[in-house]
Short mmCIF file of N, CA and C and ligand atoms in Angstrom, two decimals:
data_model
loop_
_atom_site.label_atom_id
_atom_site.label_comp_id
_atom_site.label_asym_id
_atom_site.label_seq_id
_atom_site.Cartn_x
_atom_site.Cartn_y
_atom_site.Cartn_z
N MET A 1 -12.22 -9.47 -18.39
CA MET A 1 -11.97 -10.39 -17.30
C MET A 1 -13.28 -10.76 -16.60
N ALA A 2 -13.37 -11.98 -16.17
CA ALA A 2 -14.62 -12.43 -15.54
C ALA A 2 -14.80 -11.74 -14.18
N THR A 3 -16.03 -11.44 -13.88
CA THR A 3 -16.35 -10.90 -12.56
C THR A 3 -16.52 -12.06 -11.60
N ILE A 4 -15.99 -11.89 -10.40
CA ILE A 4 -16.17 -12.90 -9.35
C ILE A 4 -17.09 -12.31 -8.30
N SER A 5 -18.06 -13.07 -7.87
CA SER A 5 -18.90 -12.53 -6.80
C SER A 5 -18.84 -13.46 -5.59
N PHE A 6 -18.85 -12.86 -4.43
CA PHE A 6 -18.84 -13.62 -3.18
C PHE A 6 -20.12 -13.35 -2.41
N THR A 7 -20.55 -14.34 -1.66
CA THR A 7 -21.70 -14.17 -0.78
C THR A 7 -21.20 -14.16 0.65
N PRO A 8 -21.53 -13.15 1.45
CA PRO A 8 -21.05 -13.13 2.84
C PRO A 8 -21.48 -14.38 3.60
N ILE A 9 -20.60 -14.84 4.49
CA ILE A 9 -20.93 -15.99 5.34
C ILE A 9 -21.38 -15.53 6.71
N GLY A 10 -21.36 -14.22 6.94
CA GLY A 10 -21.77 -13.70 8.24
C GLY A 10 -21.56 -12.21 8.30
N ILE A 11 -21.65 -11.70 9.51
CA ILE A 11 -21.52 -10.25 9.70
C ILE A 11 -20.71 -10.00 10.97
N ILE A 12 -19.87 -8.96 10.91
CA ILE A 12 -18.98 -8.66 12.04
C ILE A 12 -19.54 -7.45 12.79
N HIS A 13 -19.67 -7.60 14.09
CA HIS A 13 -20.18 -6.50 14.93
C HIS A 13 -19.04 -5.96 15.79
N THR A 14 -18.89 -4.64 15.76
CA THR A 14 -17.83 -3.99 16.54
C THR A 14 -18.39 -2.71 17.16
N PRO A 15 -17.64 -2.08 18.06
CA PRO A 15 -18.14 -0.82 18.63
C PRO A 15 -18.04 0.35 17.64
N TYR A 16 -17.43 0.14 16.49
CA TYR A 16 -17.13 1.27 15.60
C TYR A 16 -18.22 1.48 14.56
N THR A 17 -18.95 2.58 14.72
CA THR A 17 -20.03 2.90 13.78
C THR A 17 -19.62 4.00 12.81
N LEU A 18 -18.49 4.64 13.08
CA LEU A 18 -17.99 5.70 12.21
C LEU A 18 -16.57 5.37 11.78
N LEU A 19 -16.27 5.65 10.53
CA LEU A 19 -14.91 5.40 10.04
C LEU A 19 -13.90 6.32 10.70
N GLU A 20 -14.33 7.54 10.93
CA GLU A 20 -13.44 8.54 11.52
C GLU A 20 -13.01 8.09 12.92
N ASP A 21 -11.69 8.15 13.16
CA ASP A 21 -11.14 7.98 14.50
C ASP A 21 -11.11 6.54 15.01
N MET A 22 -11.31 5.58 14.15
CA MET A 22 -11.23 4.18 14.62
C MET A 22 -9.82 3.64 14.42
N PRO A 23 -9.49 2.53 15.05
CA PRO A 23 -8.14 1.95 14.90
C PRO A 23 -7.89 1.54 13.45
N ILE A 24 -6.62 1.50 13.11
CA ILE A 24 -6.30 1.15 11.71
C ILE A 24 -5.79 -0.29 11.57
N GLN A 25 -5.48 -0.93 12.68
CA GLN A 25 -5.08 -2.35 12.65
C GLN A 25 -5.45 -2.96 14.01
N PRO A 26 -5.53 -4.29 14.11
CA PRO A 26 -5.88 -4.93 15.38
C PRO A 26 -4.97 -4.53 16.54
N THR A 27 -3.69 -4.25 16.31
CA THR A 27 -2.82 -3.89 17.43
C THR A 27 -3.20 -2.54 18.03
N GLY A 28 -3.96 -1.76 17.29
CA GLY A 28 -4.47 -0.50 17.83
C GLY A 28 -5.79 -0.67 18.54
N ALA A 29 -6.26 -1.90 18.61
CA ALA A 29 -7.58 -2.17 19.22
C ALA A 29 -7.49 -3.34 20.19
N LEU A 30 -6.32 -3.49 20.82
CA LEU A 30 -6.13 -4.65 21.71
C LEU A 30 -7.18 -4.65 22.81
N GLY A 31 -7.88 -5.76 22.95
CA GLY A 31 -8.90 -5.89 23.99
C GLY A 31 -10.26 -5.35 23.58
N VAL A 32 -10.35 -4.67 22.45
CA VAL A 32 -11.65 -4.14 22.04
C VAL A 32 -12.52 -5.30 21.54
N PRO A 33 -13.68 -5.49 22.19
CA PRO A 33 -14.48 -6.67 21.86
C PRO A 33 -15.40 -6.47 20.66
N GLY A 34 -15.65 -7.57 20.00
CA GLY A 34 -16.63 -7.60 18.92
C GLY A 34 -17.21 -9.00 18.84
N TRP A 35 -18.11 -9.21 17.94
CA TRP A 35 -18.63 -10.55 17.76
C TRP A 35 -19.00 -10.78 16.31
N VAL A 36 -18.85 -12.02 15.92
CA VAL A 36 -19.13 -12.41 14.55
C VAL A 36 -20.34 -13.32 14.56
N GLU A 37 -21.32 -12.97 13.76
CA GLU A 37 -22.48 -13.83 13.59
C GLU A 37 -22.30 -14.57 12.27
N VAL A 38 -22.08 -15.87 12.37
CA VAL A 38 -21.95 -16.68 11.16
C VAL A 38 -23.35 -17.18 10.80
N TYR A 39 -23.69 -17.06 9.55
CA TYR A 39 -25.05 -17.44 9.15
C TYR A 39 -25.27 -18.95 9.33
N PRO A 40 -26.51 -19.34 9.70
CA PRO A 40 -26.78 -20.72 10.13
C PRO A 40 -26.32 -21.78 9.12
N GLU A 41 -26.39 -21.50 7.86
CA GLU A 41 -26.02 -22.54 6.88
C GLU A 41 -24.53 -22.87 6.87
N PHE A 42 -23.73 -22.06 7.62
CA PHE A 42 -22.29 -22.30 7.64
C PHE A 42 -21.79 -22.81 8.99
N ILE A 43 -22.69 -23.05 9.93
CA ILE A 43 -22.28 -23.41 11.30
C ILE A 43 -21.38 -24.66 11.32
N GLU A 44 -21.73 -25.65 10.55
CA GLU A 44 -20.93 -26.90 10.57
C GLU A 44 -19.46 -26.61 10.30
N GLY A 45 -19.20 -25.60 9.50
CA GLY A 45 -17.82 -25.25 9.14
C GLY A 45 -17.04 -24.64 10.29
N LEU A 46 -17.71 -24.33 11.40
CA LEU A 46 -17.01 -23.76 12.56
C LEU A 46 -16.47 -24.84 13.50
N THR A 47 -16.82 -26.08 13.24
CA THR A 47 -16.38 -27.17 14.12
C THR A 47 -14.87 -27.14 14.28
N ASP A 48 -14.40 -27.18 15.52
CA ASP A 48 -12.99 -27.22 15.90
C ASP A 48 -12.29 -25.86 15.85
N LEU A 49 -13.00 -24.83 15.42
CA LEU A 49 -12.35 -23.51 15.35
C LEU A 49 -11.98 -23.00 16.74
N GLU A 50 -12.77 -23.39 17.77
CA GLU A 50 -12.54 -22.84 19.12
C GLU A 50 -11.19 -23.26 19.70
N GLY A 51 -10.52 -24.21 19.11
CA GLY A 51 -9.18 -24.60 19.57
C GLY A 51 -8.11 -23.59 19.21
N PHE A 52 -8.45 -22.64 18.37
CA PHE A 52 -7.46 -21.66 17.94
C PHE A 52 -7.65 -20.35 18.71
N SER A 53 -6.53 -19.78 19.15
CA SER A 53 -6.62 -18.53 19.92
C SER A 53 -6.85 -17.33 19.01
N HIS A 54 -6.40 -17.41 17.78
CA HIS A 54 -6.52 -16.29 16.85
C HIS A 54 -7.01 -16.80 15.49
N ILE A 55 -7.76 -15.97 14.83
CA ILE A 55 -8.29 -16.35 13.51
C ILE A 55 -8.14 -15.18 12.54
N TYR A 56 -8.00 -15.53 11.28
CA TYR A 56 -8.07 -14.51 10.23
C TYR A 56 -9.54 -14.27 9.90
N LEU A 57 -9.89 -13.02 9.77
CA LEU A 57 -11.18 -12.66 9.18
C LEU A 57 -10.90 -11.97 7.86
N LEU A 58 -11.53 -12.46 6.82
CA LEU A 58 -11.50 -11.76 5.53
C LEU A 58 -12.86 -11.12 5.34
N PHE A 59 -12.85 -9.85 5.01
CA PHE A 59 -14.13 -9.14 5.00
C PHE A 59 -14.18 -8.10 3.89
N HIS A 60 -15.39 -7.66 3.65
CA HIS A 60 -15.63 -6.66 2.60
C HIS A 60 -15.61 -5.26 3.23
N PHE A 61 -14.75 -4.38 2.75
CA PHE A 61 -14.78 -2.97 3.16
C PHE A 61 -16.03 -2.36 2.51
N HIS A 62 -17.17 -2.61 3.13
CA HIS A 62 -18.42 -2.30 2.43
C HIS A 62 -18.72 -0.82 2.33
N LYS A 63 -18.03 0.01 3.11
CA LYS A 63 -18.24 1.46 3.02
C LYS A 63 -17.13 2.15 2.22
N SER A 64 -16.36 1.35 1.54
CA SER A 64 -15.25 1.90 0.78
C SER A 64 -15.67 2.06 -0.68
N GLU A 65 -15.35 3.21 -1.26
CA GLU A 65 -15.69 3.44 -2.67
C GLU A 65 -14.46 3.96 -3.39
N GLY A 66 -14.23 3.45 -4.58
CA GLY A 66 -13.15 3.95 -5.41
C GLY A 66 -11.78 3.58 -4.86
N PHE A 67 -10.77 3.92 -5.61
CA PHE A 67 -9.40 3.65 -5.17
C PHE A 67 -8.43 4.50 -5.99
N ARG A 68 -7.23 4.66 -5.44
CA ARG A 68 -6.11 5.22 -6.18
C ARG A 68 -4.97 4.24 -6.10
N LEU A 69 -4.18 4.16 -7.15
CA LEU A 69 -3.08 3.19 -7.14
C LEU A 69 -1.87 3.72 -6.38
N SER A 70 -1.87 5.00 -6.10
CA SER A 70 -0.84 5.59 -5.26
C SER A 70 -1.55 6.29 -4.11
N VAL A 71 -1.18 5.95 -2.90
CA VAL A 71 -1.87 6.51 -1.74
C VAL A 71 -0.88 6.96 -0.67
N VAL A 72 -1.31 7.93 0.11
CA VAL A 72 -0.56 8.30 1.31
C VAL A 72 -1.24 7.55 2.45
N PRO A 73 -0.62 6.49 2.94
CA PRO A 73 -1.30 5.66 3.95
C PRO A 73 -1.35 6.32 5.32
N PHE A 74 -2.16 5.75 6.20
CA PHE A 74 -2.34 6.33 7.53
C PHE A 74 -1.00 6.52 8.25
N LEU A 75 -0.04 5.64 8.01
CA LEU A 75 1.19 5.66 8.80
C LEU A 75 2.31 6.47 8.19
N ASP A 76 2.03 7.18 7.11
CA ASP A 76 3.12 7.92 6.49
C ASP A 76 2.59 9.21 5.87
N THR A 77 3.53 10.05 5.50
CA THR A 77 3.15 11.30 4.83
C THR A 77 3.56 11.27 3.37
N ARG A 78 4.16 10.14 2.97
CA ARG A 78 4.61 10.02 1.58
C ARG A 78 3.75 9.01 0.84
N PRO A 79 3.61 9.18 -0.47
CA PRO A 79 2.79 8.24 -1.24
C PRO A 79 3.49 6.89 -1.44
N HIS A 80 2.69 5.85 -1.48
CA HIS A 80 3.18 4.50 -1.76
C HIS A 80 2.19 3.80 -2.67
N GLY A 81 2.67 2.79 -3.38
CA GLY A 81 1.77 2.01 -4.23
C GLY A 81 0.69 1.36 -3.37
N LEU A 82 -0.54 1.41 -3.86
CA LEU A 82 -1.67 0.88 -3.09
C LEU A 82 -1.39 -0.52 -2.56
N PHE A 83 -0.79 -1.37 -3.40
CA PHE A 83 -0.64 -2.77 -3.00
C PHE A 83 0.53 -2.97 -2.03
N ALA A 84 1.24 -1.88 -1.73
CA ALA A 84 2.25 -1.92 -0.67
C ALA A 84 1.67 -1.33 0.61
N THR A 85 0.36 -1.18 0.66
CA THR A 85 -0.31 -0.64 1.85
C THR A 85 -1.51 -1.53 2.21
N ARG A 86 -2.11 -1.20 3.37
CA ARG A 86 -3.33 -1.89 3.79
C ARG A 86 -4.53 -0.95 3.69
N ALA A 87 -4.43 0.04 2.83
CA ALA A 87 -5.51 1.03 2.67
C ALA A 87 -6.83 0.35 2.30
N PRO A 88 -7.95 0.86 2.84
CA PRO A 88 -9.24 0.20 2.60
C PRO A 88 -9.85 0.43 1.23
N LYS A 89 -9.42 1.49 0.53
CA LYS A 89 -9.96 1.72 -0.82
C LYS A 89 -9.12 0.96 -1.82
N ARG A 90 -9.67 -0.10 -2.37
CA ARG A 90 -8.93 -1.01 -3.24
C ARG A 90 -9.82 -1.44 -4.39
N PRO A 91 -9.22 -1.90 -5.51
CA PRO A 91 -10.05 -2.38 -6.61
C PRO A 91 -11.00 -3.49 -6.15
N ASN A 92 -10.49 -4.39 -5.34
CA ASN A 92 -11.33 -5.41 -4.68
C ASN A 92 -11.23 -5.12 -3.18
N PRO A 93 -12.21 -4.43 -2.62
CA PRO A 93 -12.08 -3.94 -1.25
C PRO A 93 -12.24 -5.04 -0.20
N ILE A 94 -11.18 -5.83 -0.07
CA ILE A 94 -11.16 -6.96 0.87
C ILE A 94 -10.21 -6.64 2.01
N GLY A 95 -10.68 -6.80 3.24
CA GLY A 95 -9.86 -6.59 4.42
C GLY A 95 -9.43 -7.92 5.01
N LEU A 96 -8.30 -7.89 5.71
CA LEU A 96 -7.73 -9.08 6.33
C LEU A 96 -7.22 -8.71 7.71
N SER A 97 -7.81 -9.30 8.74
CA SER A 97 -7.39 -9.00 10.11
C SER A 97 -7.23 -10.29 10.89
N VAL A 98 -6.18 -10.33 11.72
CA VAL A 98 -6.05 -11.41 12.70
C VAL A 98 -6.65 -10.91 14.00
N VAL A 99 -7.68 -11.58 14.47
CA VAL A 99 -8.33 -11.18 15.72
C VAL A 99 -8.21 -12.32 16.73
N LYS A 100 -8.38 -11.97 18.01
CA LYS A 100 -8.34 -12.99 19.07
C LYS A 100 -9.72 -13.64 19.16
N LEU A 101 -9.73 -14.96 19.19
CA LEU A 101 -11.00 -15.69 19.36
C LEU A 101 -11.15 -16.01 20.84
N VAL A 102 -12.07 -15.33 21.49
CA VAL A 102 -12.25 -15.49 22.93
C VAL A 102 -13.05 -16.75 23.23
N ARG A 103 -14.17 -16.91 22.55
CA ARG A 103 -14.96 -18.12 22.69
C ARG A 103 -15.97 -18.20 21.57
N ARG A 104 -16.49 -19.42 21.42
CA ARG A 104 -17.54 -19.63 20.43
C ARG A 104 -18.79 -20.11 21.14
N GLU A 105 -19.91 -19.52 20.81
CA GLU A 105 -21.21 -20.03 21.29
C GLU A 105 -22.06 -20.29 20.06
N GLY A 106 -22.07 -21.54 19.62
CA GLY A 106 -22.83 -21.88 18.42
C GLY A 106 -22.33 -21.11 17.22
N GLN A 107 -23.22 -20.31 16.64
CA GLN A 107 -22.84 -19.57 15.43
C GLN A 107 -22.20 -18.22 15.75
N ILE A 108 -22.04 -17.92 17.04
CA ILE A 108 -21.46 -16.63 17.43
C ILE A 108 -20.01 -16.82 17.87
N LEU A 109 -19.14 -16.01 17.30
CA LEU A 109 -17.74 -15.99 17.71
C LEU A 109 -17.48 -14.69 18.45
N TYR A 110 -17.07 -14.80 19.69
CA TYR A 110 -16.72 -13.61 20.45
C TYR A 110 -15.23 -13.34 20.23
N ILE A 111 -14.94 -12.13 19.79
CA ILE A 111 -13.57 -11.82 19.38
C ILE A 111 -13.08 -10.54 20.06
N GLU A 112 -11.77 -10.31 19.97
CA GLU A 112 -11.17 -9.05 20.44
C GLU A 112 -10.17 -8.57 19.40
N ASN A 113 -9.82 -7.29 19.50
CA ASN A 113 -8.83 -6.64 18.63
C ASN A 113 -9.42 -6.34 17.25
N VAL A 114 -10.57 -5.70 17.26
CA VAL A 114 -11.31 -5.50 16.01
C VAL A 114 -10.97 -4.15 15.36
N ASP A 115 -10.72 -4.17 14.08
CA ASP A 115 -10.39 -2.92 13.36
C ASP A 115 -11.30 -2.72 12.16
N MET A 116 -12.52 -3.26 12.25
CA MET A 116 -13.47 -3.06 11.15
C MET A 116 -14.76 -2.43 11.68
N LEU A 117 -15.50 -1.84 10.77
CA LEU A 117 -16.76 -1.17 11.14
C LEU A 117 -17.80 -2.17 11.59
N ASP A 118 -18.71 -1.70 12.42
CA ASP A 118 -19.87 -2.52 12.78
C ASP A 118 -20.69 -2.80 11.50
N GLY A 119 -21.11 -4.04 11.36
CA GLY A 119 -21.92 -4.40 10.19
C GLY A 119 -21.11 -4.82 8.98
N THR A 120 -19.82 -5.01 9.16
CA THR A 120 -18.97 -5.39 8.03
C THR A 120 -19.28 -6.82 7.57
N PRO A 121 -19.53 -7.02 6.29
CA PRO A 121 -19.81 -8.37 5.79
C PRO A 121 -18.58 -9.26 5.85
N LEU A 122 -18.76 -10.46 6.37
CA LEU A 122 -17.67 -11.42 6.53
C LEU A 122 -17.62 -12.35 5.31
N LEU A 123 -16.43 -12.47 4.73
CA LEU A 123 -16.27 -13.32 3.54
C LEU A 123 -15.70 -14.69 3.87
N ASP A 124 -14.80 -14.75 4.87
CA ASP A 124 -14.17 -16.05 5.17
C ASP A 124 -13.52 -15.98 6.55
N ILE A 125 -13.28 -17.14 7.11
CA ILE A 125 -12.58 -17.31 8.39
C ILE A 125 -11.52 -18.38 8.18
N LYS A 126 -10.33 -18.14 8.71
CA LYS A 126 -9.30 -19.18 8.68
C LYS A 126 -8.55 -19.15 10.01
N PRO A 127 -8.08 -20.30 10.48
CA PRO A 127 -7.29 -20.28 11.72
C PRO A 127 -5.94 -19.61 11.47
N PHE A 128 -5.49 -18.85 12.46
CA PHE A 128 -4.17 -18.23 12.37
C PHE A 128 -3.14 -19.20 12.93
N VAL A 129 -2.21 -19.58 12.13
CA VAL A 129 -1.18 -20.55 12.53
C VAL A 129 0.17 -19.92 12.19
N PRO A 130 0.84 -19.33 13.18
CA PRO A 130 2.07 -18.58 12.88
C PRO A 130 3.08 -19.40 12.09
N GLY A 131 3.25 -20.65 12.47
CA GLY A 131 4.26 -21.48 11.82
C GLY A 131 4.03 -21.68 10.32
N PHE A 132 2.81 -21.46 9.87
CA PHE A 132 2.53 -21.65 8.45
C PHE A 132 3.14 -20.55 7.59
N GLU A 133 3.33 -19.38 8.19
CA GLU A 133 3.74 -18.25 7.36
C GLU A 133 5.01 -17.56 7.80
N GLN A 134 5.52 -17.93 8.98
CA GLN A 134 6.67 -17.20 9.50
C GLN A 134 7.92 -17.50 8.72
N ASP A 135 8.72 -16.48 8.59
CA ASP A 135 10.03 -16.61 7.98
C ASP A 135 10.94 -15.70 8.80
N ALA A 136 12.14 -16.18 9.10
CA ALA A 136 13.03 -15.40 9.96
C ALA A 136 13.37 -14.05 9.31
N GLU A 137 13.40 -14.02 8.00
CA GLU A 137 13.84 -12.79 7.34
C GLU A 137 12.65 -12.03 6.77
N ILE A 138 12.06 -11.23 7.62
CA ILE A 138 10.92 -10.43 7.20
C ILE A 138 11.36 -8.99 7.01
N ARG A 139 11.08 -8.43 5.85
CA ARG A 139 11.36 -7.01 5.60
C ARG A 139 10.05 -6.24 5.66
N ARG A 140 10.10 -5.06 6.20
CA ARG A 140 8.88 -4.27 6.42
C ARG A 140 8.73 -3.10 5.44
N GLY A 141 9.52 -3.15 4.35
CA GLY A 141 9.35 -2.16 3.30
C GLY A 141 9.40 -0.73 3.82
N TRP A 142 8.52 0.11 3.28
CA TRP A 142 8.50 1.54 3.64
C TRP A 142 8.14 1.76 5.10
N LEU A 143 7.53 0.75 5.72
CA LEU A 143 7.13 0.91 7.12
C LEU A 143 8.34 1.03 8.05
N GLU A 144 9.51 0.57 7.58
CA GLU A 144 10.73 0.71 8.39
C GLU A 144 10.99 2.19 8.71
N ASN A 145 10.63 3.06 7.77
CA ASN A 145 10.92 4.48 7.93
C ASN A 145 9.67 5.34 8.06
N ALA A 146 8.53 4.70 8.36
CA ALA A 146 7.28 5.45 8.41
C ALA A 146 7.22 6.34 9.64
N ASN A 147 6.47 7.40 9.52
CA ASN A 147 6.38 8.36 10.63
C ASN A 147 5.42 7.89 11.72
N GLY A 148 4.35 7.21 11.32
CA GLY A 148 3.28 6.90 12.27
C GLY A 148 3.55 5.62 13.05
N ARG A 149 2.84 5.49 14.18
CA ARG A 149 2.88 4.26 14.97
C ARG A 149 1.51 3.60 14.88
N VAL A 150 1.51 2.34 14.49
CA VAL A 150 0.24 1.69 14.18
C VAL A 150 -0.69 1.62 15.39
N ASP A 151 -0.13 1.47 16.59
CA ASP A 151 -0.98 1.32 17.77
C ASP A 151 -1.73 2.61 18.11
N ASP A 152 -1.08 3.74 17.79
CA ASP A 152 -1.67 5.03 18.14
C ASP A 152 -2.51 5.62 17.01
N ALA A 153 -2.20 5.23 15.79
CA ALA A 153 -2.84 5.88 14.64
C ALA A 153 -4.33 5.58 14.62
N ARG A 154 -5.09 6.57 14.16
CA ARG A 154 -6.53 6.40 14.02
C ARG A 154 -6.93 6.79 12.60
N SER A 155 -7.97 6.16 12.14
CA SER A 155 -8.51 6.40 10.82
C SER A 155 -8.87 7.88 10.69
N ASP A 156 -8.49 8.49 9.57
CA ASP A 156 -8.82 9.91 9.40
C ASP A 156 -9.37 10.17 8.01
N SER A 157 -9.55 11.43 7.73
CA SER A 157 -10.32 11.81 6.55
C SER A 157 -9.63 11.48 5.23
N ARG A 158 -8.36 11.13 5.25
CA ARG A 158 -7.70 10.98 3.96
C ARG A 158 -8.33 9.88 3.10
N PHE A 159 -8.93 8.88 3.71
CA PHE A 159 -9.58 7.85 2.93
C PHE A 159 -11.10 7.93 2.97
N LEU A 160 -11.62 8.83 3.79
CA LEU A 160 -13.02 8.70 4.14
C LEU A 160 -13.95 9.71 3.47
N ASP A 161 -13.44 10.85 3.10
CA ASP A 161 -14.32 11.92 2.65
C ASP A 161 -15.12 11.59 1.40
N LYS A 162 -14.42 11.10 0.40
CA LYS A 162 -15.10 10.94 -0.88
C LYS A 162 -14.47 9.78 -1.66
N PRO A 163 -15.20 9.22 -2.56
CA PRO A 163 -14.60 8.20 -3.42
C PRO A 163 -13.53 8.83 -4.29
N ASP A 164 -12.42 8.15 -4.52
CA ASP A 164 -11.37 8.68 -5.39
C ASP A 164 -11.69 8.33 -6.84
C1 LIG B 1 -6.26 0.18 7.29
S1 LIG B 1 -7.67 -0.90 7.24
C2 LIG B 1 -6.96 -2.39 7.85
C3 LIG B 1 -7.96 -3.50 7.88
C4 LIG B 1 -7.32 -4.87 7.90
N1 LIG B 1 -6.59 -5.13 9.11
C5 LIG B 1 -6.42 -5.03 6.69
O1 LIG B 1 -5.21 -4.87 6.82
O2 LIG B 1 -6.95 -5.32 5.61
C6 LIG B 1 -8.63 -0.38 8.62
C7 LIG B 1 -9.38 0.87 8.28
O3 LIG B 1 -10.32 0.54 7.25
C8 LIG B 1 -11.49 1.32 7.39
N2 LIG B 1 -12.61 0.38 7.48
C9 LIG B 1 -12.85 -0.54 8.43
N3 LIG B 1 -13.97 -1.24 8.17
C10 LIG B 1 -14.45 -0.74 7.00
C11 LIG B 1 -15.59 -1.04 6.20
N4 LIG B 1 -16.45 -2.01 6.52
N5 LIG B 1 -15.78 -0.32 5.06
C12 LIG B 1 -14.91 0.66 4.71
N6 LIG B 1 -13.81 0.98 5.43
C13 LIG B 1 -13.59 0.29 6.57
C14 LIG B 1 -11.30 2.18 8.63
O4 LIG B 1 -10.79 3.44 8.21
C15 LIG B 1 -10.22 1.41 9.40
O5 LIG B 1 -9.46 2.28 10.23
#
């Protein structure tokens, strides 16, 4: 299969310098500020983004190594298929977070609700538009019966110690 390579369009800055003990999703980091530096050659592409209150950030889990196809995710004590989780160790370690866009100053986006490490390479930005993806009948899979609460859960050693 052909290899695909991406070039980062910027870098995400957050208060989190260690994987241990950080939030596992944006709802666990409500109000936590960060900022995105978009590289100068991509600034034109930010035009009109400030009209959106929330944006998707797609990013590289750059400190993630290896993966298992069955994992015990942060929110449960039972194993689940990797692709039924948001675990950071993946064959293609790409993260996806909806963050609040507070304001834009040129190539800098000031954001809140950050759940990625400081220095995380940014792959793409898209506006978050609920109406584009909402469906009245949403099922939450294994999360319906999960033990953990996403707002309280913090990143721990199960994914961090060593490459799988
Ligand atoms: C469960 S993932 C969720 C990220 C995103 N919201 C998603 O669903 O793709 C968040 C966890 O990934 C890990 N993480 C965050 N930034 C990372 C990075 N740059 N490299 C490796 N792991 C990272 C931390 O353990 C963090 O708690």
